[in-house]
Short mmCIF file of C-alpha atoms and ligand atoms in Angstrom, two decimals:
data_model
loop_
_atom_site.label_atom_id
_atom_site.label_comp_id
_atom_site.label_asym_id
_atom_site.label_seq_id
_atom_site.Cartn_x
_atom_site.Cartn_y
_atom_site.Cartn_z
CA MET M 15 34.78 51.12 29.50
CA TYR M 16 35.07 46.87 29.89
CA ASP M 17 33.13 43.69 28.93
CA HIS M 18 31.53 42.77 32.38
CA ARG M 19 31.39 38.77 31.36
CA ARG M 20 35.06 38.27 30.14
CA LEU M 21 36.78 39.64 33.30
CA GLY M 22 33.72 38.55 35.68
CA ARG M 23 35.53 35.47 34.54
CA GLU M 24 38.95 36.66 35.17
CA LEU M 25 38.49 37.77 38.03
CA GLU M 26 36.36 34.80 38.95
CA LEU M 27 33.52 37.16 39.92
CA PHE M 28 30.52 34.63 39.15
CA GLY M 29 30.61 31.97 36.42
CA THR M 30 27.25 30.06 34.85
CA ASP M 31 26.55 26.83 33.52
CA PRO M 32 24.42 25.37 30.98
CA LEU M 33 23.28 22.53 33.35
CA ILE M 34 21.31 25.64 36.18
CA GLY M 35 20.62 27.65 32.63
CA ALA M 36 20.95 30.35 30.73
CA GLY M 37 20.56 34.03 32.66
CA MET M 38 21.09 32.37 35.49
CA PRO M 39 24.16 33.11 37.48
CA TYR M 40 25.96 31.43 40.25
CA TRP M 41 28.19 34.49 42.19
CA LEU M 42 31.94 32.97 43.15
CA PRO M 43 33.21 33.83 46.55
CA ALA M 44 34.95 37.35 44.71
CA GLY M 45 31.72 37.77 43.55
CA ALA M 46 29.83 37.44 46.63
CA ALA M 47 31.89 39.64 48.81
CA VAL M 48 30.96 42.81 46.19
CA ARG M 49 27.70 42.12 46.00
CA HIS M 50 27.47 41.23 49.84
CA ALA M 51 29.51 44.82 50.28
CA LEU M 52 26.87 46.13 48.03
CA GLU M 53 23.98 44.84 49.83
CA GLU M 54 25.10 45.80 53.50
CA TYR M 55 25.94 49.78 51.81
CA LEU M 56 21.98 49.55 51.32
CA ARG M 57 20.72 48.53 53.71
CA GLU M 58 22.08 50.87 55.99
CA LEU M 59 21.27 54.00 53.71
CA GLU M 60 18.21 52.84 54.04
CA ARG M 61 17.91 51.79 57.56
CA ARG M 62 18.96 55.75 58.40
CA ALA M 63 16.17 57.53 56.01
CA GLY M 64 13.48 55.42 57.72
CA TYR M 65 13.20 52.65 55.58
CA GLN M 66 11.89 49.14 57.41
CA HIS M 67 12.97 46.10 56.34
CA VAL M 68 11.03 42.69 55.75
CA TYR M 69 10.63 40.12 53.61
CA SER M 70 8.16 38.17 51.12
CA PRO M 71 8.58 34.88 49.28
CA VAL M 72 9.84 34.83 45.55
CA LEU M 73 5.69 33.06 45.09
CA GLY M 74 2.81 33.98 45.00
CA LYS M 75 -0.30 32.79 44.10
CA GLN M 76 -1.90 33.46 40.42
CA GLU M 77 -4.81 35.15 41.87
CA LEU M 78 -2.19 37.56 43.21
CA TYR M 79 -1.20 38.97 39.93
CA GLU M 80 -4.78 39.13 38.88
CA ILE M 81 -5.92 41.16 41.35
CA SER M 82 -2.36 43.41 40.75
CA GLY M 83 -2.79 43.91 36.67
CA HIS M 84 -0.17 42.06 36.59
CA TRP M 85 -1.54 38.80 34.70
CA GLU M 86 -3.81 41.06 32.31
CA HIS M 87 -0.27 43.92 30.75
CA TYR M 88 2.65 41.96 31.68
CA SER M 89 1.88 38.16 31.52
CA GLN M 90 4.70 37.85 28.78
CA ASP M 91 7.44 38.61 30.97
CA MET M 92 6.03 35.99 33.27
CA TYR M 93 6.77 32.30 34.08
CA PRO M 94 4.00 29.97 33.81
CA PRO M 95 1.95 28.88 36.61
CA MET M 96 2.79 26.16 39.06
CA SER M 97 -0.02 23.22 39.69
CA ILE M 98 0.25 22.76 43.71
CA GLY M 99 -2.30 21.05 46.06
CA GLY M 100 -5.78 22.38 43.33
CA GLU M 101 -3.37 26.05 43.83
CA LYS M 102 -2.13 28.33 41.06
CA VAL M 103 1.09 29.92 41.68
CA VAL M 104 3.95 31.43 39.88
CA LEU M 105 6.83 33.01 40.44
CA ARG M 106 6.85 36.78 41.05
CA PRO M 107 7.95 39.09 38.49
CA SER M 108 7.42 42.19 41.23
CA LEU M 109 7.37 42.14 45.53
CA CYS M 110 4.81 45.09 45.25
CA PRO M 111 2.14 43.26 45.61
CA HIS M 112 3.68 41.23 48.28
CA HIS M 113 4.23 44.58 49.98
CA ALA M 114 0.66 45.65 48.86
CA LEU M 115 -0.34 43.06 51.76
CA ILE M 116 1.85 43.97 54.39
CA TYR M 117 0.12 47.33 54.07
CA ARG M 118 -3.17 46.36 54.68
CA SER M 119 -2.36 43.43 56.26
CA ARG M 120 -4.11 45.14 59.69
CA GLY M 121 -5.35 49.36 59.85
CA ARG M 122 -2.83 51.98 59.42
CA SER M 123 -3.59 55.19 60.44
CA TYR M 124 -2.22 59.05 58.95
CA ARG M 125 -0.01 59.23 61.99
CA GLU M 126 1.96 55.75 60.03
CA LEU M 127 2.99 57.35 57.22
CA PRO M 128 4.80 57.60 54.98
CA LEU M 129 5.15 53.60 55.96
CA ARG M 130 8.21 53.00 54.03
CA LEU M 131 8.60 49.01 53.34
CA ALA M 132 11.89 47.78 51.83
CA GLU M 133 13.79 44.94 50.59
CA LEU M 134 16.79 43.10 48.92
CA GLY M 135 13.88 39.82 47.49
CA GLY M 136 13.52 37.55 44.54
CA GLN M 137 11.87 38.28 41.14
CA CYS M 138 11.97 36.38 37.94
CA ARG M 139 11.30 37.72 34.52
CA ALA M 140 11.03 35.00 31.48
CA GLU M 141 13.70 36.90 29.14
CA LEU M 142 14.46 35.19 26.15
CA SER M 143 18.10 32.75 26.15
CA GLY M 144 18.68 35.39 22.75
CA VAL M 145 18.83 38.14 24.69
CA LEU M 146 20.51 37.17 27.98
CA GLY M 147 23.74 37.48 29.38
CA GLY M 148 26.37 37.95 31.82
CA LEU M 149 25.02 39.76 34.36
CA THR M 150 23.41 42.51 32.56
CA ARG M 151 20.24 40.25 31.45
CA VAL M 152 18.66 37.49 33.66
CA ARG M 153 16.20 35.32 34.48
CA ALA M 154 15.84 35.48 38.05
CA MET M 155 16.96 38.64 40.23
CA GLN M 156 17.44 40.21 43.77
CA LEU M 157 15.20 43.54 43.49
CA ASN M 158 17.08 46.84 46.02
CA ASP M 159 12.87 47.63 46.23
CA ALA M 160 10.88 50.00 48.62
CA HIS M 161 7.73 51.00 48.27
CA ILE M 162 6.41 54.12 50.27
CA PHE M 163 2.45 54.36 51.34
CA CYS M 164 1.69 58.16 51.50
CA SER M 165 -0.75 59.98 51.75
CA GLU M 166 -0.89 61.89 47.70
CA ASP M 167 0.28 65.59 49.89
CA GLN M 168 3.40 63.36 50.65
CA ALA M 169 4.36 61.68 46.80
CA ALA M 170 6.01 64.69 45.80
CA ALA M 171 8.85 64.85 48.69
CA GLU M 172 9.14 61.38 49.28
CA ALA M 173 9.65 60.53 45.08
CA LEU M 174 12.81 63.84 45.23
CA ASP M 175 14.13 62.24 49.20
CA ALA M 176 14.25 58.74 46.42
CA LEU M 177 16.41 60.62 44.27
CA ARG M 178 18.78 62.14 46.76
CA LEU M 179 19.78 58.50 48.06
CA MET M 180 20.16 58.06 44.96
CA SER M 181 22.98 60.69 43.99
CA ARG M 182 24.52 59.70 47.37
CA ALA M 183 24.35 55.84 46.08
CA TYR M 184 26.08 56.72 42.92
CA ARG M 185 28.24 59.10 44.86
CA ALA M 186 30.28 56.37 47.32
CA LEU M 187 29.19 53.77 44.24
CA GLY M 188 31.56 55.78 41.50
CA ILE M 189 28.55 55.65 38.63
CA LYS M 190 27.25 58.39 37.43
CA PRO M 191 23.68 58.26 35.02
CA ALA M 192 23.56 58.76 31.48
CA ARG M 193 20.74 60.19 31.78
CA TYR M 194 17.39 60.70 33.40
CA ARG M 195 14.34 60.01 31.13
CA LEU M 196 10.79 60.47 32.32
CA SER M 197 8.78 56.95 31.28
CA LEU M 198 5.37 57.66 29.42
CA PRO M 199 3.25 55.67 28.30
CA GLY M 200 3.44 54.68 24.39
CA PRO M 201 0.83 53.18 21.68
CA GLY M 202 -0.88 49.68 22.51
CA GLY M 203 -2.58 47.53 25.25
CA LYS M 204 0.19 47.08 27.56
CA TYR M 205 -1.26 49.79 30.02
CA VAL M 206 -3.77 50.67 32.42
CA ASP M 207 -6.73 52.26 30.42
CA ASN M 208 -7.37 55.74 33.45
CA SER M 209 -6.31 58.78 31.31
CA GLN M 210 -7.13 60.67 34.51
CA LEU M 211 -4.63 58.37 36.69
CA TRP M 212 -1.65 58.88 33.88
CA GLN M 213 -2.00 62.77 33.87
CA ARG M 214 -2.47 63.02 38.28
CA SER M 215 1.09 61.06 38.48
CA GLY M 216 2.87 62.53 35.31
CA ASP M 217 2.22 65.75 36.30
CA MET M 218 3.77 65.00 40.31
CA LEU M 219 6.98 62.92 38.28
CA THR M 220 7.02 66.56 36.17
CA GLY M 221 7.19 68.73 39.32
CA VAL M 222 10.05 66.09 41.06
CA LEU M 223 12.47 66.38 38.01
CA ALA M 224 11.60 70.27 38.51
CA SER M 225 12.44 70.68 42.47
CA ALA M 226 15.63 68.47 41.92
CA GLY M 227 17.09 70.29 39.02
CA LEU M 228 17.14 67.15 36.91
CA PRO M 229 17.32 68.13 33.12
CA TYR M 230 15.47 64.79 31.02
CA GLU M 231 14.31 63.59 28.19
CA PRO M 232 10.27 62.09 27.90
CA GLY M 233 10.98 58.32 27.02
CA ALA M 234 7.23 57.23 25.31
CA GLY M 235 6.13 53.36 26.19
CA GLU M 236 9.02 52.56 28.77
CA ALA M 237 6.59 53.50 31.62
CA ALA M 238 5.62 50.13 34.05
CA PHE M 239 1.74 49.47 32.97
CA TYR M 240 -0.12 50.83 36.21
CA GLY M 241 2.21 54.60 36.01
CA PRO M 242 4.98 56.68 34.66
CA LYS M 243 7.86 56.87 35.79
CA ILE M 244 11.21 58.62 36.20
CA ASP M 245 14.55 56.65 35.35
CA ILE M 246 18.18 56.45 35.97
CA GLN M 247 19.79 55.61 32.38
CA VAL M 248 23.70 53.84 32.48
CA ALA M 249 25.63 53.04 29.23
CA ASP M 250 27.20 49.86 29.73
CA SER M 251 30.38 48.56 27.64
CA ALA M 252 29.05 48.70 23.97
CA ASP M 253 27.10 52.26 24.65
CA ARG M 254 24.17 50.40 25.34
CA GLU M 255 21.53 51.93 27.64
CA THR M 256 19.64 49.94 30.80
CA THR M 257 18.18 51.16 33.49
CA LEU M 258 19.78 50.90 37.02
CA SER M 259 17.23 53.13 39.08
CA THR M 260 13.68 53.85 39.27
CA VAL M 261 11.29 56.17 41.15
CA GLN M 262 7.21 55.60 39.95
CA ILE M 263 4.37 57.52 42.18
CA ASP M 264 1.73 54.86 41.62
CA LEU M 265 -2.14 55.37 42.27
CA TYR M 266 -3.69 52.12 41.05
CA GLY M 267 -1.98 49.88 43.16
CA PRO M 268 -3.79 51.05 46.13
CA GLU M 269 -6.93 51.13 44.44
CA ARG M 270 -6.64 47.79 43.14
CA PHE M 271 -5.69 46.81 46.14
CA ASP M 272 -8.32 48.61 48.22
CA LEU M 273 -5.57 50.23 50.50
CA ASP M 274 -6.75 52.70 53.49
CA TYR M 275 -5.92 54.13 56.81
CA THR M 276 -7.98 56.63 58.98
CA GLY M 277 -7.29 60.37 58.59
CA ALA M 278 -6.51 63.21 61.13
CA ASP M 279 -10.19 63.99 60.14
CA GLY M 280 -11.37 60.38 61.66
CA GLY M 281 -11.96 59.29 57.35
CA ARG M 282 -11.22 56.80 55.57
CA HIS M 283 -8.77 57.82 52.31
CA ARG M 284 -6.81 56.34 49.81
CA PRO M 285 -2.79 56.34 49.78
CA VAL M 286 -0.45 56.33 46.82
CA ILE M 287 2.33 53.86 47.10
CA VAL M 288 6.13 55.38 45.83
CA HIS M 289 8.03 52.71 44.42
CA ARG M 290 11.09 53.11 44.03
CA SER M 291 14.28 50.91 43.47
CA ILE M 292 18.13 52.91 44.43
CA VAL M 293 20.48 50.95 42.61
CA GLY M 294 17.50 47.53 40.78
CA SER M 295 19.03 44.36 41.00
CA MET M 296 21.88 43.02 42.42
CA GLU M 297 22.76 41.60 39.03
CA ARG M 298 22.69 44.23 37.18
CA ALA M 299 24.01 47.03 39.66
CA VAL M 300 27.23 44.40 39.83
CA GLY M 301 27.63 43.62 36.37
CA HIS M 302 28.02 48.08 35.56
CA LEU M 303 30.12 48.11 38.66
CA ILE M 304 32.82 45.73 37.14
CA GLU M 305 32.84 47.81 33.47
CA VAL M 306 32.52 51.29 35.31
CA HIS M 307 35.61 50.40 37.50
CA GLY M 308 37.43 47.24 35.16
CA GLY M 309 37.30 45.16 38.22
CA ALA M 310 39.18 47.57 40.55
CA PHE M 311 36.64 48.20 42.48
CA PRO M 312 36.25 50.76 45.63
CA GLY M 313 38.11 50.10 48.72
CA TRP M 314 34.42 49.14 50.36
CA LEU M 315 33.56 47.26 48.11
CA ALA M 316 36.79 46.07 46.53
CA PRO M 317 36.47 41.86 47.22
CA VAL M 318 40.08 41.56 48.52
CA GLN M 319 41.03 45.20 50.31
CA ILE M 320 44.37 44.61 51.83
CA VAL M 321 46.92 42.25 50.56
CA VAL M 322 50.15 42.01 52.72
CA LEU M 323 53.42 41.33 50.79
CA PRO M 324 56.34 40.15 53.08
CA ILE M 325 59.38 40.57 51.58
CA THR M 326 61.03 37.92 52.62
CA GLY M 327 60.26 34.72 54.27
CA ALA M 328 61.56 35.48 57.34
CA GLN M 329 58.18 38.49 57.63
CA ALA M 330 56.11 36.04 57.17
CA ALA M 331 54.96 35.65 60.35
CA ASP M 332 54.41 39.57 60.91
CA ALA M 333 52.59 38.98 57.54
CA ALA M 334 49.80 36.86 59.19
CA ALA M 335 49.70 39.19 63.06
CA PHE M 336 49.33 41.81 60.55
CA ALA M 337 46.49 39.73 58.22
CA SER M 338 44.58 38.52 61.70
CA LEU M 339 44.37 42.24 62.69
CA ALA M 340 42.39 43.56 59.43
CA ALA M 341 40.63 40.61 59.46
CA GLU M 342 39.44 41.29 63.10
CA ARG M 343 39.09 44.84 62.09
CA GLY M 344 36.07 43.17 59.51
CA LEU M 345 38.67 43.91 56.34
CA ARG M 346 39.39 41.37 53.63
CA VAL M 347 42.63 40.59 53.96
CA GLU M 348 44.63 38.64 52.11
CA VAL M 349 48.73 37.35 52.58
CA ALA M 350 50.10 37.04 49.73
CA GLY M 351 54.17 35.40 50.46
CA ALA M 352 57.60 34.96 49.40
CA ASP M 353 56.92 31.88 47.56
CA ARG M 354 54.57 34.00 45.08
CA GLY M 355 57.67 35.46 43.58
CA SER M 356 59.40 38.71 43.81
CA LEU M 357 57.57 41.87 45.60
CA GLY M 358 57.53 43.54 42.07
CA SER M 359 55.73 40.03 40.52
CA ARG M 360 53.34 40.15 43.57
CA ILE M 361 52.63 44.12 43.24
CA ARG M 362 51.34 43.19 39.87
CA ASP M 363 48.99 40.15 40.75
CA ALA M 364 47.44 42.58 43.71
CA ARG M 365 46.97 45.13 40.97
CA LEU M 366 43.06 45.16 41.84
CA VAL M 367 43.91 45.05 45.88
CA PRO M 368 42.98 48.38 46.48
CA TYR M 369 45.36 48.34 49.45
CA GLN M 370 48.77 46.70 49.42
CA ALA M 371 51.20 45.92 52.98
CA ILE M 372 54.94 45.73 52.98
CA ILE M 373 56.65 44.63 55.34
CA GLY M 374 60.04 43.98 55.09
CA GLU M 375 63.24 43.38 57.65
CA ARG M 376 63.06 47.41 58.76
CA GLU M 377 59.21 47.47 58.19
CA ALA M 378 59.03 43.85 61.02
CA ALA M 379 61.83 45.28 63.19
CA ALA M 380 59.59 48.26 63.76
CA GLY M 381 56.15 46.89 64.12
CA HIS M 382 55.07 49.11 60.83
CA ALA M 383 54.11 48.11 57.46
CA ALA M 384 54.70 50.85 54.09
CA LEU M 385 51.11 50.78 52.95
CA ARG M 386 51.38 51.26 48.75
CA LEU M 387 48.43 52.59 46.85
CA ARG M 388 47.01 50.72 44.07
CA SER M 389 47.78 53.93 42.07
CA GLY M 390 51.40 53.65 43.46
CA ARG M 391 50.94 55.92 45.35
CA ARG M 392 52.78 54.98 49.03
CA VAL M 393 52.04 56.48 51.48
CA PRO M 394 55.48 56.59 54.99
CA PRO M 395 55.46 52.99 57.34
CA MET M 396 53.52 53.87 59.47
CA PRO M 397 52.65 51.07 63.12
CA VAL M 398 50.62 48.12 61.99
CA ALA M 399 47.24 49.03 63.92
CA GLN M 400 47.61 52.87 62.79
CA ALA M 401 46.90 51.88 59.67
CA ILE M 402 44.93 49.09 59.86
CA GLU M 403 42.66 51.73 61.06
CA ARG M 404 43.49 53.78 58.37
CA VAL M 405 42.23 52.02 55.39
CA ALA M 406 39.02 50.83 57.97
CA ALA M 407 37.81 54.44 58.60
CA LEU M 408 37.87 55.29 54.52
CA VAL M 409 36.00 51.28 54.45
CA ALA M 410 33.76 52.64 56.94
CA ALA M 411 32.79 56.07 55.29
CA HIS M 412 32.33 54.22 51.94
CA THR M 413 34.54 56.52 49.45
CA THR M 414 35.44 56.22 46.31
CA GLU M 415 38.97 58.04 47.15
CA LEU M 416 41.46 55.86 48.44
CA TRP M 417 43.39 57.54 50.88
CA ASP M 418 43.21 60.85 52.88
CA ASP M 419 45.47 62.87 53.87
CA SER M 420 43.71 65.54 56.19
CA ASP M 421 44.82 65.25 59.93
CA ALA M 422 41.21 63.72 60.58
CA GLY M 423 42.29 61.25 58.93
CA ALA M 424 45.79 60.78 60.53
CA ALA M 425 44.13 60.93 63.97
ZN1 ZN A 522 7.33 48.50 42.97
#
């Protein structure tokens, strides 16, 4: 594995500046391209799975977090309140309270459940400067978050579906869990004191893990303050574990916000909240992807997907035409012309780019391009439009494979 901080600098993915501050990285164009591709993928994955996306602000009144319980149980991780116009406002430590208010913004019927609200939203954590580093420990992050408001009967199935979405995303991203952890409360006063609530939600999550057939280890003292969670742990380059994905069944938040819905019986019922994040924060997810792939991202995530290599200056116009057609098709493409050195050295410079399109005299005359994959494999020359279509199809499929030899791929 690689150190994402070193690669982040070398590949110009992200940077930091002491004037912005520790734990507050900025994203350079190449890193922003990776993150944008990841965000688009997640939104589409969620949309197809029945989620609806919302936006909510990164600030909220202190009172909101007093109601949610964050103020009592989590304030050591929060920034101090700011006073404005006689109100106290804080940077939010999580999106849950905002989503609970969106749920509560009007009456809800059992017919609307499960209501899956998703957001790629900002949140802040008052991390101490000693633990900050790269993209993995930051003070402000963008979270791939969702809250599923459902009946208690629906909660286990929703949590199981969330685990399935995670497996699917991990396959597309080319990453693997180090282990699954059932995070439970530990000693100390930071957890909500209600043993019956912990027992019920803990039993539900244990049942979910059993249905999924996943081996797991319990983690005492790793629960959220309001409930137990299933955490998917990944290992970093120094073999330290971090949590990337999480699923929680929450019986506490609905009580605190007095959430309800009208049941089929016409009566008032309390929903359950399933909190889930498929890949955690964009910062931690991209940091992990850099380490796992050493900068050689799957084709659909790569900052530059195709580099066009004209063999001599005589093919410059053909290379430019290839690039504009590929860009038109939505691919991220660059031309590395003969002025940048020998073909061999340009191929070496582009070693992390999934596809290299080589155009020499013969290819130019025939309207062809010779694709070379990052692995070194060469594909026989084919018409330019066909080469672009085949790469675009692989990118659209979000696969980690760089080529498809099947007839479908050749069609
Ligand atoms: Zn939440």
